[in-house]
Amino acid sequence: MRILQTLDNRPRNPNQLADHLDLNYDTIRHHLDVLADNDVIEASGDDYGAVYLPSETARDNWDTVGTIITQLDS
């Protein structure tokens, strides 16, 4: 959820996400792959310079995403 919240604020590449969230690059890559495989995020740009952002599916269900984030914060 932290990745999705961060990408909602501003699209970022994996290095930027790792720095911003203070997580290992490989951990970020793994989670980005899982989120992309499940149509939660999408890449924009070429492989190396790609930035990630929430997918249309995630945007269409953003109320549900917000509910999940609220429950996790509790």
mmCIF file of C-alpha atoms in Angstrom:
data_model
loop_
_atom_site.group_PDB
_atom_site.id
_atom_site.type_symbol
_atom_site.label_atom_id
_atom_site.label_comp_id
_atom_site.label_asym_id
_atom_site.label_seq_id
_atom_site.Cartn_x
_atom_site.Cartn_y
_atom_site.Cartn_z
ATOM 1 C CA MET A 1 0.000 0.000 0.000
ATOM 2 C CA ARG A 2 2.900 2.363 0.673
ATOM 3 C CA ILE A 3 4.051 1.926 -2.916
ATOM 4 C CA LEU A 4 0.584 2.648 -4.270
ATOM 5 C CA GLN A 5 0.196 5.726 -2.062
ATOM 6 C CA THR A 6 3.592 7.019 -3.164
ATOM 7 C CA LEU A 7 2.800 6.468 -6.834
ATOM 8 C CA ASP A 8 -0.525 8.229 -6.404
ATOM 9 C CA ASN A 9 1.356 11.336 -5.282
ATOM 10 C CA ARG A 10 3.836 11.204 -8.179
ATOM 11 C CA PRO A 11 4.886 8.557 -10.710
ATOM 12 C CA ARG A 12 8.366 7.237 -9.904
ATOM 13 C CA ASN A 13 10.866 4.705 -11.135
ATOM 14 C CA PRO A 14 12.025 1.789 -8.955
ATOM 15 C CA ASN A 15 15.170 3.612 -7.771
ATOM 16 C CA GLN A 16 13.164 6.640 -6.705
ATOM 17 C CA LEU A 17 10.677 4.424 -4.894
ATOM 18 C CA ALA A 18 13.440 2.530 -3.092
ATOM 19 C CA ASP A 19 15.026 5.800 -1.946
ATOM 20 C CA HIS A 20 11.730 7.419 -0.969
ATOM 21 C CA LEU A 21 10.443 4.391 0.959
ATOM 22 C CA ASP A 22 13.866 3.426 2.325
ATOM 23 C CA LEU A 23 13.517 -0.110 0.948
ATOM 24 C CA ASN A 24 15.834 -2.406 -0.974
ATOM 25 C CA TYR A 25 15.668 -2.013 -4.765
ATOM 26 C CA ASP A 26 15.025 -5.754 -5.271
ATOM 27 C CA THR A 27 12.130 -5.614 -2.815
ATOM 28 C CA ILE A 28 10.619 -2.704 -4.720
ATOM 29 C CA ARG A 29 11.077 -4.518 -8.070
ATOM 30 C CA HIS A 30 9.359 -7.616 -6.704
ATOM 31 C CA HIS A 31 6.357 -5.659 -5.443
ATOM 32 C CA LEU A 32 6.125 -3.598 -8.635
ATOM 33 C CA ASP A 33 6.056 -6.816 -10.656
ATOM 34 C CA VAL A 34 3.287 -8.262 -8.467
ATOM 35 C CA LEU A 35 1.253 -5.056 -8.643
ATOM 36 C CA ALA A 36 1.705 -4.805 -12.426
ATOM 37 C CA ASP A 37 0.815 -8.484 -12.958
ATOM 38 C CA ASN A 38 -2.429 -7.832 -11.075
ATOM 39 C CA ASP A 39 -3.260 -4.628 -13.010
ATOM 40 C CA VAL A 40 -2.898 -2.368 -9.984
ATOM 41 C CA ILE A 41 -0.101 -0.264 -11.488
ATOM 42 C CA GLU A 42 1.259 0.319 -14.975
ATOM 43 C CA ALA A 43 4.583 1.392 -16.386
ATOM 44 C CA SER A 44 5.043 4.445 -18.561
ATOM 45 C CA GLY A 45 8.189 4.727 -20.640
ATOM 46 C CA ASP A 46 10.937 2.341 -21.667
ATOM 47 C CA ASP A 47 12.251 -0.470 -19.456
ATOM 48 C CA TYR A 48 15.145 1.300 -17.733
ATOM 49 C CA GLY A 49 13.549 4.737 -17.501
ATOM 50 C CA ALA A 50 9.998 3.549 -16.861
ATOM 51 C CA VAL A 51 8.014 5.242 -14.163
ATOM 52 C CA TYR A 52 5.064 3.571 -12.505
ATOM 53 C CA LEU A 53 1.641 4.928 -11.728
ATOM 54 C CA PRO A 54 -1.712 3.538 -10.578
ATOM 55 C CA SER A 55 -3.585 1.739 -13.369
ATOM 56 C CA GLU A 56 -7.024 2.721 -14.632
ATOM 57 C CA THR A 57 -8.391 -0.293 -12.746
ATOM 58 C CA ALA A 58 -6.913 1.034 -9.506
ATOM 59 C CA ARG A 59 -8.250 4.517 -10.257
ATOM 60 C CA ASP A 60 -11.710 3.117 -11.013
ATOM 61 C CA ASN A 61 -11.656 1.413 -7.605
ATOM 62 C CA TRP A 62 -9.876 4.142 -5.660
ATOM 63 C CA ASP A 63 -12.603 4.275 -2.996
ATOM 64 C CA THR A 64 -11.850 0.639 -2.171
ATOM 65 C CA VAL A 65 -8.108 1.367 -2.171
ATOM 66 C CA GLY A 66 -8.751 4.226 0.268
ATOM 67 C CA THR A 67 -10.788 1.949 2.525
ATOM 68 C CA ILE A 68 -7.966 -0.608 2.598
ATOM 69 C CA ILE A 69 -5.398 2.092 3.389
ATOM 70 C CA THR A 70 -7.571 3.436 6.218
ATOM 71 C CA GLN A 71 -7.998 -0.044 7.686
ATOM 72 C CA LEU A 72 -4.260 -0.710 7.524
ATOM 73 C CA ASP A 73 -3.523 2.607 9.246
ATOM 74 C CA SER A 74 -5.830 1.694 12.143
#
